Coordinates of C-alpha atoms and ligand atoms in Angstrom, one line a residue:
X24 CA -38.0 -16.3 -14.9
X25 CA -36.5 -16.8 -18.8
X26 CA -38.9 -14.4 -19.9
X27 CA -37.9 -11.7 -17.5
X28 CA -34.2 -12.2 -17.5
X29 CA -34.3 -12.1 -21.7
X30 CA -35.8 -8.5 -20.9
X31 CA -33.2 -7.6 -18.5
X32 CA -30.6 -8.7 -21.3
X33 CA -32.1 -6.4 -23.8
X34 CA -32.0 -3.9 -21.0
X35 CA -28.5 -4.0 -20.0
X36 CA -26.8 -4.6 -24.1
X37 CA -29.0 -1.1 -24.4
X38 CA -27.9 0.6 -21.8
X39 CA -23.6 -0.4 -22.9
X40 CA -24.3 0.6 -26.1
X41 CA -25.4 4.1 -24.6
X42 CA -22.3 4.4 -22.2
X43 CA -21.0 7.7 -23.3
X44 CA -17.8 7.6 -20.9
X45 CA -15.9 11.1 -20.3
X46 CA -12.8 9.9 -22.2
X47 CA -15.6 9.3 -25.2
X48 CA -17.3 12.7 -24.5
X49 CA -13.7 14.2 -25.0
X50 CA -13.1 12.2 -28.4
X51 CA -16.6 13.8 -29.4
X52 CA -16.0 17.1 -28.4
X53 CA -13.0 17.1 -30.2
X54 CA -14.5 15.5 -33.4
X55 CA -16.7 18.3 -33.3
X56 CA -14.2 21.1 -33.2
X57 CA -12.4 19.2 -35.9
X58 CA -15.8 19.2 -37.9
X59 CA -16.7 23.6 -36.9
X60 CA -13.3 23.9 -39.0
X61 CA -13.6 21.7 -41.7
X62 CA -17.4 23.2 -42.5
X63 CA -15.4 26.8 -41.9
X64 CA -12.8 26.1 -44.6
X65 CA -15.4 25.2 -47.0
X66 CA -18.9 24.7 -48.2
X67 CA -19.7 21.1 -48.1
X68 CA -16.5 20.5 -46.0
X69 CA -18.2 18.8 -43.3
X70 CA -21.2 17.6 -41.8
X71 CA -22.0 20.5 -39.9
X72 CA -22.4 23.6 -42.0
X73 CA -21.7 26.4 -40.2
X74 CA -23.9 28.7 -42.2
X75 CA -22.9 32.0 -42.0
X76 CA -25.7 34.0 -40.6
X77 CA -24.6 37.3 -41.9
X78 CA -25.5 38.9 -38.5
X79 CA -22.1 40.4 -37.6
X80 CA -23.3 42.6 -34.7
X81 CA -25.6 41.5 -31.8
X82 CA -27.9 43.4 -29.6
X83 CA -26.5 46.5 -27.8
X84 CA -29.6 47.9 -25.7
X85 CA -30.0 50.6 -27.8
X86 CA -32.6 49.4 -30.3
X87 CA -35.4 51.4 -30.2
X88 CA -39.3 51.4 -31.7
X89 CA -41.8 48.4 -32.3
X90 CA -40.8 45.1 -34.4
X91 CA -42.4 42.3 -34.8
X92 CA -40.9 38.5 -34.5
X93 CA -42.7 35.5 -36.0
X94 CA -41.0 32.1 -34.3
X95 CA -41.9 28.9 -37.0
X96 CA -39.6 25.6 -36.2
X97 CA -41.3 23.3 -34.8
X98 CA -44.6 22.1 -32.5
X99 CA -46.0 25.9 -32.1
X100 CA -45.6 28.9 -34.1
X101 CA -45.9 32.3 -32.9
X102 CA -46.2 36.1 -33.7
X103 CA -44.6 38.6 -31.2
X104 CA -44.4 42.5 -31.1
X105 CA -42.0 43.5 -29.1
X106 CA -41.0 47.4 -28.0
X107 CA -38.1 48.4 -27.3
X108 CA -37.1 51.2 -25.4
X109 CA -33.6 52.0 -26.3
X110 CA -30.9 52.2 -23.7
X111 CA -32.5 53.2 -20.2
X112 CA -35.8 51.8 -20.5
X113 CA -35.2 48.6 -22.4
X114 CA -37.8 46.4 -23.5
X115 CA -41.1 47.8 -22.5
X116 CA -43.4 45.5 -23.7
X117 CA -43.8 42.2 -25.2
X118 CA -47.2 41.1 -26.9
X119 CA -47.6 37.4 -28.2
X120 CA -49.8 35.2 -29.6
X121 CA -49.1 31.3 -30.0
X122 CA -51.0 28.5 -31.8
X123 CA -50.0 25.0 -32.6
X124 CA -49.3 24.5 -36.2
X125 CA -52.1 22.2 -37.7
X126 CA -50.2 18.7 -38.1
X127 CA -51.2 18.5 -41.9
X128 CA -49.9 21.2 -42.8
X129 CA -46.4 20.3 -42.4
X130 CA -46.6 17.8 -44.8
X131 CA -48.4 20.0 -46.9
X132 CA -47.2 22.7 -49.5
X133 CA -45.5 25.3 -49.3
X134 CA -47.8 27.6 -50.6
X135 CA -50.6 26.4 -47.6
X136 CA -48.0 26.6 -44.6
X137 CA -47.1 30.4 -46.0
X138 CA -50.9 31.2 -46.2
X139 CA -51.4 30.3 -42.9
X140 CA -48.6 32.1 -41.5
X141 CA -49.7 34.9 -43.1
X142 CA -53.1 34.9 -41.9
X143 CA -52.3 34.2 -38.4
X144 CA -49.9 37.0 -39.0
X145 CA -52.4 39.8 -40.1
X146 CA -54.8 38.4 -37.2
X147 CA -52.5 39.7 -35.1
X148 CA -51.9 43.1 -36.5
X149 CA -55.7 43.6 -36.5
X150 CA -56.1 43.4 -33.5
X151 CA -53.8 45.9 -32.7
X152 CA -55.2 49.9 -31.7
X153 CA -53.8 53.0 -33.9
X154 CA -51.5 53.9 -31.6
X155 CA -49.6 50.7 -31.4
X156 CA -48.5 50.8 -34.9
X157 CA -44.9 51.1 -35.2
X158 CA -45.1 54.7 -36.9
X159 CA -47.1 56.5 -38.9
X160 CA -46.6 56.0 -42.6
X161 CA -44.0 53.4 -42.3
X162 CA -43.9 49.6 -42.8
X163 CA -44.3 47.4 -40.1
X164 CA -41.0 45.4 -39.9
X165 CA -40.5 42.0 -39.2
X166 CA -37.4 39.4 -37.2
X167 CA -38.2 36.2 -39.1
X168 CA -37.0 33.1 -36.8
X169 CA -37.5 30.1 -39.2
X170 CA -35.5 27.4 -37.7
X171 CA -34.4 24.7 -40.6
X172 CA -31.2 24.7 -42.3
X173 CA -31.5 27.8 -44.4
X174 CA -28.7 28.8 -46.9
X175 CA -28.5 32.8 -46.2
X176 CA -28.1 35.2 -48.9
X177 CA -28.4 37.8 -46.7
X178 CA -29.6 39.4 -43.7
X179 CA -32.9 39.1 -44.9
X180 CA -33.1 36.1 -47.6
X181 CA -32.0 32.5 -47.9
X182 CA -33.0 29.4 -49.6
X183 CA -34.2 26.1 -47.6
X184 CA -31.7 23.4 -47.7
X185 CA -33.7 20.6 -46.1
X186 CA -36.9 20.1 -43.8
X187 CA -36.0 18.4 -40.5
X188 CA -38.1 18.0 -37.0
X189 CA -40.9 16.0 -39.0
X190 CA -41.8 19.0 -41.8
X191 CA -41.7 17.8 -45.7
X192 CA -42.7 20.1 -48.3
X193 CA -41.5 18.9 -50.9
X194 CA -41.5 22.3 -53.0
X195 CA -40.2 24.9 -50.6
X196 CA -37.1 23.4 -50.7
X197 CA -34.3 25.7 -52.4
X198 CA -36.9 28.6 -52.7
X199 CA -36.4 31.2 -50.5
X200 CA -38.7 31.3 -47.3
X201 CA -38.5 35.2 -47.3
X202 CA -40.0 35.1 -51.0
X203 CA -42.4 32.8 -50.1
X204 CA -43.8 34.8 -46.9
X205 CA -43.7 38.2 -48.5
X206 CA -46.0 36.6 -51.4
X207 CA -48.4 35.0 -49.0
X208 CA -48.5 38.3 -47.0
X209 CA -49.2 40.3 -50.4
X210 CA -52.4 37.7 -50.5
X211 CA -53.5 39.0 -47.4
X212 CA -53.1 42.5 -48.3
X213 CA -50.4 42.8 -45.5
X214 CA -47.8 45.3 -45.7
X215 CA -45.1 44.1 -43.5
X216 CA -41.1 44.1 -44.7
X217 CA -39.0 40.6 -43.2
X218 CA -35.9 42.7 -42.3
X219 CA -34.0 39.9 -40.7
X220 CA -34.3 36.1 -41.3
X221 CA -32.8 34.2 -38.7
X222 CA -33.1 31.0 -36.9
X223 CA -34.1 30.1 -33.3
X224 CA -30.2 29.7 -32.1
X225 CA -29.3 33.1 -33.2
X226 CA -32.5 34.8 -32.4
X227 CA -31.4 33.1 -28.9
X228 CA -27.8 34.0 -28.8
X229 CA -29.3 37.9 -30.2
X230 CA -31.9 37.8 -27.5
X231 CA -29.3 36.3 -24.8
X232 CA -26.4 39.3 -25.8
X233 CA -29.1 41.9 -24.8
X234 CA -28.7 41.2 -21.6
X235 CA -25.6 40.1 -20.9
X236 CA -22.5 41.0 -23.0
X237 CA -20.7 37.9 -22.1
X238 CA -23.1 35.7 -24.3
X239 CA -20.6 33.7 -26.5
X240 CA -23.1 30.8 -27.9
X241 CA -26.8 29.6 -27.8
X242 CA -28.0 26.3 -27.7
X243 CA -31.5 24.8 -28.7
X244 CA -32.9 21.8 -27.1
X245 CA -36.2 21.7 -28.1
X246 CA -38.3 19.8 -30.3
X247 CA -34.9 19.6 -32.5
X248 CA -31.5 20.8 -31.4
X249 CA -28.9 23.6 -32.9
X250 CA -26.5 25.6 -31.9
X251 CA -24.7 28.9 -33.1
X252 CA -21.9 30.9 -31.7
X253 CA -19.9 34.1 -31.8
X254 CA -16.7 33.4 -34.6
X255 CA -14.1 36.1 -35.8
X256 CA -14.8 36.5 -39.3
X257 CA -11.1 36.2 -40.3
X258 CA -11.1 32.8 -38.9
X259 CA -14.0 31.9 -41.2
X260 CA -12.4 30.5 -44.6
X261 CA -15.2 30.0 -46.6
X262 CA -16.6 33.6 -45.9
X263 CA -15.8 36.2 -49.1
X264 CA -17.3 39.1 -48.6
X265 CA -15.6 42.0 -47.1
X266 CA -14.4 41.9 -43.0
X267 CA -17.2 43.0 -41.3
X268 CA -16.5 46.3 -39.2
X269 CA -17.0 44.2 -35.5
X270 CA -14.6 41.7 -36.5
X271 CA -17.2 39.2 -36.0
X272 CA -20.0 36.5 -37.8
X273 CA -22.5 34.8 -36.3
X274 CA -22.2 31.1 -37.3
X275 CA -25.4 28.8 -37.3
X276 CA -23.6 25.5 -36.7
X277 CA -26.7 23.3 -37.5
X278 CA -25.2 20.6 -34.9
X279 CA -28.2 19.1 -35.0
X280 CA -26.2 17.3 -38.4
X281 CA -23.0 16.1 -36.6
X282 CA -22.1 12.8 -36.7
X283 CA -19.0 10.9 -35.2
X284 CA -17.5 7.1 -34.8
X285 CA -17.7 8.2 -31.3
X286 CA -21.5 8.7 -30.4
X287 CA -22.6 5.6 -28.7
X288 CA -25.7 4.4 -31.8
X289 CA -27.7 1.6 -31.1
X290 CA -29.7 -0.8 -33.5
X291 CA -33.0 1.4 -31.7
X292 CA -31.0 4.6 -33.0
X293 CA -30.3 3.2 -36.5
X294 CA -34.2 1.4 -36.7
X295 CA -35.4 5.2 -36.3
X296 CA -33.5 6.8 -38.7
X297 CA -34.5 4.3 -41.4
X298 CA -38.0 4.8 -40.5
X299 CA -37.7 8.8 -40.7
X300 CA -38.4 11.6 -42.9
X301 CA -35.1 12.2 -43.2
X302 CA -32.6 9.1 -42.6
X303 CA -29.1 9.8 -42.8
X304 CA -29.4 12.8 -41.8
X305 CA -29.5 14.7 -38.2
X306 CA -28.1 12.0 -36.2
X307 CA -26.8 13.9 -33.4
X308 CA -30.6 15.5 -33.0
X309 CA -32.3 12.0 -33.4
X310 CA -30.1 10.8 -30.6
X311 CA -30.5 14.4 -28.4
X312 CA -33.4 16.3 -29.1
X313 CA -37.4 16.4 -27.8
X314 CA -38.7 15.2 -30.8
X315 CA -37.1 11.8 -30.7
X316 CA -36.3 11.0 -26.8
X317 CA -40.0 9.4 -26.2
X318 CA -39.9 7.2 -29.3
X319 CA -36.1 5.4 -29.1
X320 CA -37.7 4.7 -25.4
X321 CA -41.2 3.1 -27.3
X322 CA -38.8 0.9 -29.5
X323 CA -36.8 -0.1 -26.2
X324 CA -40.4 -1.5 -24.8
X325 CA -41.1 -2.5 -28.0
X326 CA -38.7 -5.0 -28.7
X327 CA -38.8 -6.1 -24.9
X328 CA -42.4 -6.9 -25.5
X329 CA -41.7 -8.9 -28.7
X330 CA -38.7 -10.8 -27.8
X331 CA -39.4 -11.2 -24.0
X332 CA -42.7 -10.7 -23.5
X333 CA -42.2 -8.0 -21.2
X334 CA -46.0 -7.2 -21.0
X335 CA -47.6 -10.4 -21.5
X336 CA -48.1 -13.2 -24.2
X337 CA -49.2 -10.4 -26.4
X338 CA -47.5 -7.3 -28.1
X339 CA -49.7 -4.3 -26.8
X340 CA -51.2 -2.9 -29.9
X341 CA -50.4 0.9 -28.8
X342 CA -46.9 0.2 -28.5
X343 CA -46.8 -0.4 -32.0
X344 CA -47.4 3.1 -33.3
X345 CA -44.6 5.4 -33.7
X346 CA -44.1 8.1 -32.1
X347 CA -47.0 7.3 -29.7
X348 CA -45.3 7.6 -26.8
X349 CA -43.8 11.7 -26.2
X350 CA -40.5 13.1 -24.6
X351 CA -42.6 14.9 -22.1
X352 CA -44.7 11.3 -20.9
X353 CA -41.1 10.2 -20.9
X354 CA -40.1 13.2 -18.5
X355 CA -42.9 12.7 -16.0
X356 CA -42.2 9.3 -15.7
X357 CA -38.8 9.9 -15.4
X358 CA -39.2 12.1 -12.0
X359 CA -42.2 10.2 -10.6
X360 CA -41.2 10.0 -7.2
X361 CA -44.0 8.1 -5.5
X362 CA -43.0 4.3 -3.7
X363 CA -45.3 2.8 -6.2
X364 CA -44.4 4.9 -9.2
X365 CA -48.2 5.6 -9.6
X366 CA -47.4 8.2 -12.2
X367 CA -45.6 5.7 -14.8
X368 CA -48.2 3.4 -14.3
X369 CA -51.0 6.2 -15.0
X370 CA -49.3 7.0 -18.5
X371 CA -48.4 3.3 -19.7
X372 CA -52.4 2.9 -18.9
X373 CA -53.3 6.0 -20.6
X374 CA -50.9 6.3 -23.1
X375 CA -50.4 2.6 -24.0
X376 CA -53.2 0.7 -22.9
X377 CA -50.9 -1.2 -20.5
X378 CA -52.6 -2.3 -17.1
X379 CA -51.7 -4.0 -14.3
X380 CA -47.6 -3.3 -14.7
X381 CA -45.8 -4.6 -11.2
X382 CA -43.6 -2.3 -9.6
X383 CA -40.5 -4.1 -10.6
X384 CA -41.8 -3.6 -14.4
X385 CA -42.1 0.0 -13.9
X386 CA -38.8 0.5 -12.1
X387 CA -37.4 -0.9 -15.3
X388 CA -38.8 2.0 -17.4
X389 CA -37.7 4.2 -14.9
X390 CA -34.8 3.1 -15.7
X391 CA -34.7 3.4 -19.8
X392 CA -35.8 6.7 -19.7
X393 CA -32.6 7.7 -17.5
X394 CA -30.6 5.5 -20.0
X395 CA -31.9 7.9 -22.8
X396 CA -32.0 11.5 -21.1
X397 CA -28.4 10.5 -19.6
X398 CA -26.9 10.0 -22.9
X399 CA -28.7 12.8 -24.7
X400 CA -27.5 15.2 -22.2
X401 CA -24.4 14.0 -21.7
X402 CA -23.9 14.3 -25.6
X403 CA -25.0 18.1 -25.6
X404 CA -22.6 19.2 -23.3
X405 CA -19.7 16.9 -24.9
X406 CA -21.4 19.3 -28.1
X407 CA -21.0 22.6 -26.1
X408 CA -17.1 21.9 -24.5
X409 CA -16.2 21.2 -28.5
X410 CA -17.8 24.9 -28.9
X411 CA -15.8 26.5 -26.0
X412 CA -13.1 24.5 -27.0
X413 CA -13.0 26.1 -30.5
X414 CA -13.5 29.6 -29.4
X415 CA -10.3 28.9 -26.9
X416 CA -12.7 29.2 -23.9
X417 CA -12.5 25.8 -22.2
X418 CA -9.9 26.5 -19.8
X419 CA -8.8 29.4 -17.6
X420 CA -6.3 31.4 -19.1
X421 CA -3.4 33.5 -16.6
X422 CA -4.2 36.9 -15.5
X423 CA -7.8 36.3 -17.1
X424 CA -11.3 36.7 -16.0
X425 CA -13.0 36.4 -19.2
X426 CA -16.9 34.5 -18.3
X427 CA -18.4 33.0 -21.3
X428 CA -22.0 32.7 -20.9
X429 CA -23.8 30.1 -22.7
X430 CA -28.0 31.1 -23.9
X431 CA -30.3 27.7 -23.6
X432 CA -33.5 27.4 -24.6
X433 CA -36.4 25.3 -25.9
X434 CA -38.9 23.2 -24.5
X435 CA -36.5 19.7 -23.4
X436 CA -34.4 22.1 -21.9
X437 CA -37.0 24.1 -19.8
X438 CA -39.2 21.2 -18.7
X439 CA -37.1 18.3 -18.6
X440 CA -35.5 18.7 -15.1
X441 CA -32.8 15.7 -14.9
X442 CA -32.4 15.9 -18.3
X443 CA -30.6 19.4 -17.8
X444 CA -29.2 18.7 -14.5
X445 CA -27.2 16.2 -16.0
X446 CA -26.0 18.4 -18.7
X447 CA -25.1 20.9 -16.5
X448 CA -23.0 18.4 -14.7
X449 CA -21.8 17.1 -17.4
X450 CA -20.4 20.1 -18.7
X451 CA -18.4 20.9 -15.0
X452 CA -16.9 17.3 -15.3
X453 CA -15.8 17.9 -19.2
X454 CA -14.6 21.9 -18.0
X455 CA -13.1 20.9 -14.4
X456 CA -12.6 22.8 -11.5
X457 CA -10.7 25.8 -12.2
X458 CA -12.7 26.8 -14.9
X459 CA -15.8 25.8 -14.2
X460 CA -16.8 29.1 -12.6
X461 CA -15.8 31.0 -16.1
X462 CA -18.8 29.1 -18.1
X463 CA -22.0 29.9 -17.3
X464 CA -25.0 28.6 -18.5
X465 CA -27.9 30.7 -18.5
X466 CA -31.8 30.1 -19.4
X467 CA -32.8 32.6 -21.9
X468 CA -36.4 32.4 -22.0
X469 CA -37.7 32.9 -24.9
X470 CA -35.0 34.9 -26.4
X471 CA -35.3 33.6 -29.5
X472 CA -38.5 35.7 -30.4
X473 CA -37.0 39.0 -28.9
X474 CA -33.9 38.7 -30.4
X475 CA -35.4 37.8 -33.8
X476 CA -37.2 41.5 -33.1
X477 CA -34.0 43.0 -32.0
X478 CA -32.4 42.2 -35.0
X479 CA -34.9 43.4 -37.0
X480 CA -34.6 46.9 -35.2
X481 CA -31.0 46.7 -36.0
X482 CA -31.8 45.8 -39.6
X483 CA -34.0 48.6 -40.2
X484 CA -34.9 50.4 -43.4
X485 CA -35.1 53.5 -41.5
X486 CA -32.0 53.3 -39.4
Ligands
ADP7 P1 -39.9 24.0 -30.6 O1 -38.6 23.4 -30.4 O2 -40.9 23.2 -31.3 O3 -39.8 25.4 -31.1 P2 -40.1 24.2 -27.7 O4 -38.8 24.8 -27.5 O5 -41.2 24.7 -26.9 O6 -40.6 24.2 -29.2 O7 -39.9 22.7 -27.4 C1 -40.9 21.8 -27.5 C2 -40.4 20.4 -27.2 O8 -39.9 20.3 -25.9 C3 -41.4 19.3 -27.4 O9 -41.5 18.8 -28.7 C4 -41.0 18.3 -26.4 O10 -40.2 17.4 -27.0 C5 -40.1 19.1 -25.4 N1 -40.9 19.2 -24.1 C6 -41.9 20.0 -23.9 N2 -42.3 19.8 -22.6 C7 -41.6 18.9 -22.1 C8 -41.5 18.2 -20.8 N3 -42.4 18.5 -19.8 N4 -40.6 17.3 -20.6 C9 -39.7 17.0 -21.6 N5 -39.7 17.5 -22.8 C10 -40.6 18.5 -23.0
MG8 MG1 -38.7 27.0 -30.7

């Protein structure tokens, strides 16, 4: 019919506007090498802002006592004690506690959010027996992961740049977080130092190191997406301070900001930004990352059900609230292998109110949704090859046998099975053959939070 082949037009001008071609994969990986030096060479130089980190030595196994990590960026926030064993028994336990952060209170102030970290914070300690407590007559000490762009003053402090991943407090920004969550812990009588403020990349790439030496870079793709890598501090520009003893500085790259001629936008890509919290800004993550997957594929549906009256004579009244429809509703639909794809019918009824889709209907959104996680995931690998491309790791060099090993985490990366498949492949295509056995990719699970507790061991006040 008219109707349906009006649908299949919006269909197919979406899915050329998402072609993201190798030759325009290269283009982006270079663009974002180009960018990694320009925001090296100065502050403000570029999109991305390669903050320096001031973490200039990673994990070596050798850490030693309790610590305590406390993960906030994002859809859950959580408080960890870790243990460490030092060099032959390693990390003997891990103890954590997880709770979704209360929806309000992202949009709330920043003297509320603190509060509540704190309390969950000292809820944890409480519960803790005497002889758990790192040691007598010292302070507990603390691996802060707070993943927005945070300008570092040091190891331990830094001052919020911006609030991204839906979080708008107005008056946090340019205070310093560490400030703010060693007031709200003096409010709950908790004595506990913050001696290392990181973010979830570099607690990742800390955590990833521990295990395996060849750990070059770490890439979030969670709710949002980052990435930081290993740089040589005399390659750094910007940096002032003296050369740091390893030769090396930790750069939080904040990809999550790039922006390029070259990444394939559409007018769905550009609608969401303007209706954001924060439009202009964080492209590359609004085009990537878990947080916005589910809803450029709810404005797809949208407009077919406006202009073509995909489902019926009448908009469906769900379909119409943003954000309704979630990356991971997305995902399952995405893999539903059944003949009668029972299991995208099942969330358009529950999710959307929409019965009685045909099959042919639902192969269509089958379809969108591998539009969407194909171009995201092509897009972070293009972002990872401009990484190894930088750090002169993309190709094979004579006589050498160097493997760089790549950390990944979050949540779109764990769960979202073709969505990583395809990056994976992605990444071989962009690296080729002869390399492609010297990057590897690995999953570290939730290094983010023991790394953020490793650093804080090698952070210390009593080292
Ligand atoms: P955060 O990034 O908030 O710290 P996670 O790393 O756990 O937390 O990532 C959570 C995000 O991962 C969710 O916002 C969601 O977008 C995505 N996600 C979680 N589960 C799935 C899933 N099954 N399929 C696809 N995406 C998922
Ligand atoms: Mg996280």
């Amino acid at each position: 019919s008219a109707k349906w082949s009006r649908a299949m037009g919006i269909v197919r001008e979406f899915q050329d506007k998402c072609d993201s071609p190798i030759g325009k994969l290269r283009n982006l990986a270079d663009a974002m090498t180009v960018e990694m030096h320009a925001g090296l060479a100065s502050e403000g130089g570029s999109k991305l802002k390669m903050i320096i980190s001031y973490v200039d030595n990673l994990p070596t196994g050798e850490e030693e006592g309790r610590f305590y990590a406390l993960d906030l960026g994002g859809t859950n926030f959580r408080v960890l004690r870790v243990h460490l064993g030092g060099k032959d028994k390693g990390i003997i336990q891990t103890e954590f506690d997880e709770v979704s952060i209360p929806p309000h209170l992202m949009t709330s102030s920043s003297h509320e959010l603190f509060d509540f970290i704190a309390a969950e914070l000292a809820k944890f300690v409480a519960t803790e027996d005497e002889k758990s407590h790192p040691f007598p007559g010292r302070q507990r000490e603390l691996g802060f992961t707070f993943s927005f762009p945070v300008r570092q003053t040091s190891i331990s402090s830094g001052t919020l740049i911006k609030w991204t991943k839906g979080f708008s407090i107005e008056d946090a920004v340019g205070e310093d977080v560490v400030g703010e969550l060693n007031k709200a812990m003096e409010r709950v009588r908790l004595d506990m130092r913050v001696a290392a403020l990181v973010n979830d990349t570099i607690g990742t790439l800390a955590g990833g190191r521990y295990y395996n030496p060849n750990v070059v870079a770490a890439i979030i793709l969670g709710t949002g997406t980052n990435a930081a890598y290993v740089e040589r501090a005399n390659a750094i520009p910007k940096w002032q301070g003296p050369l740091p003893r390893s030769g090396d500085m930790v750069i939080n790259m904040e990809w999550g900001n790039f922006r390029s001629s070259h990444l394939p936008l559409t007018e769905y890509d550009d609608d969401l930004d303007v209706a954001s919290l924060n439009p202009g800004e964080q492209i590359f993550e609004k085009m990537i990352s878990g947080m916005y997957l589910g809803e450029i594929l709810r404005r797809v549906m949208l407009k077919m059900a406006e202009e073509a009256e995909f489902f019926g004579d009448t908009v469906p009244e769900k379909l119409k609230i943003p954000f309704i429809l979630r990356t991971p509703h997305m995902s399952t639909m995405h893999h539903d292998t059944s003949s009668d794809l029972k299991d995208v019918a099942s969330k358009l009824r529950d999710i959307l109110e929409i019965n009685n889709t045909t099959l042919r209907m639902r192969k269509v959104i089958v379809e969108l949704c591998d539009t969407i996680a194909t171009r995201g995931a092509r897009l972070s690998a293009a972002g990872i090859y401009g990484i190894l491309k930088k750090l002169g790791r993309e190709i094979t060099r004579e006589g050498e046998d160097q493997k760089s090993v790549i950390a990944l985490d979050g949540g779109l990366f764990e769960h979202y099975k073709k969505f990583r498949q395809c990056m994976e492949s992605t990444l071989k295509e962009l690296i080729g053959e002869e390399a492609s056995d010297t990057v590897v990719i690995t999953h570290s699970n939730d290094g983010s939070g023991i790394g953020a507790a490793l650093l804080a061991a090698s952070h210390s006040q009593y080292l």
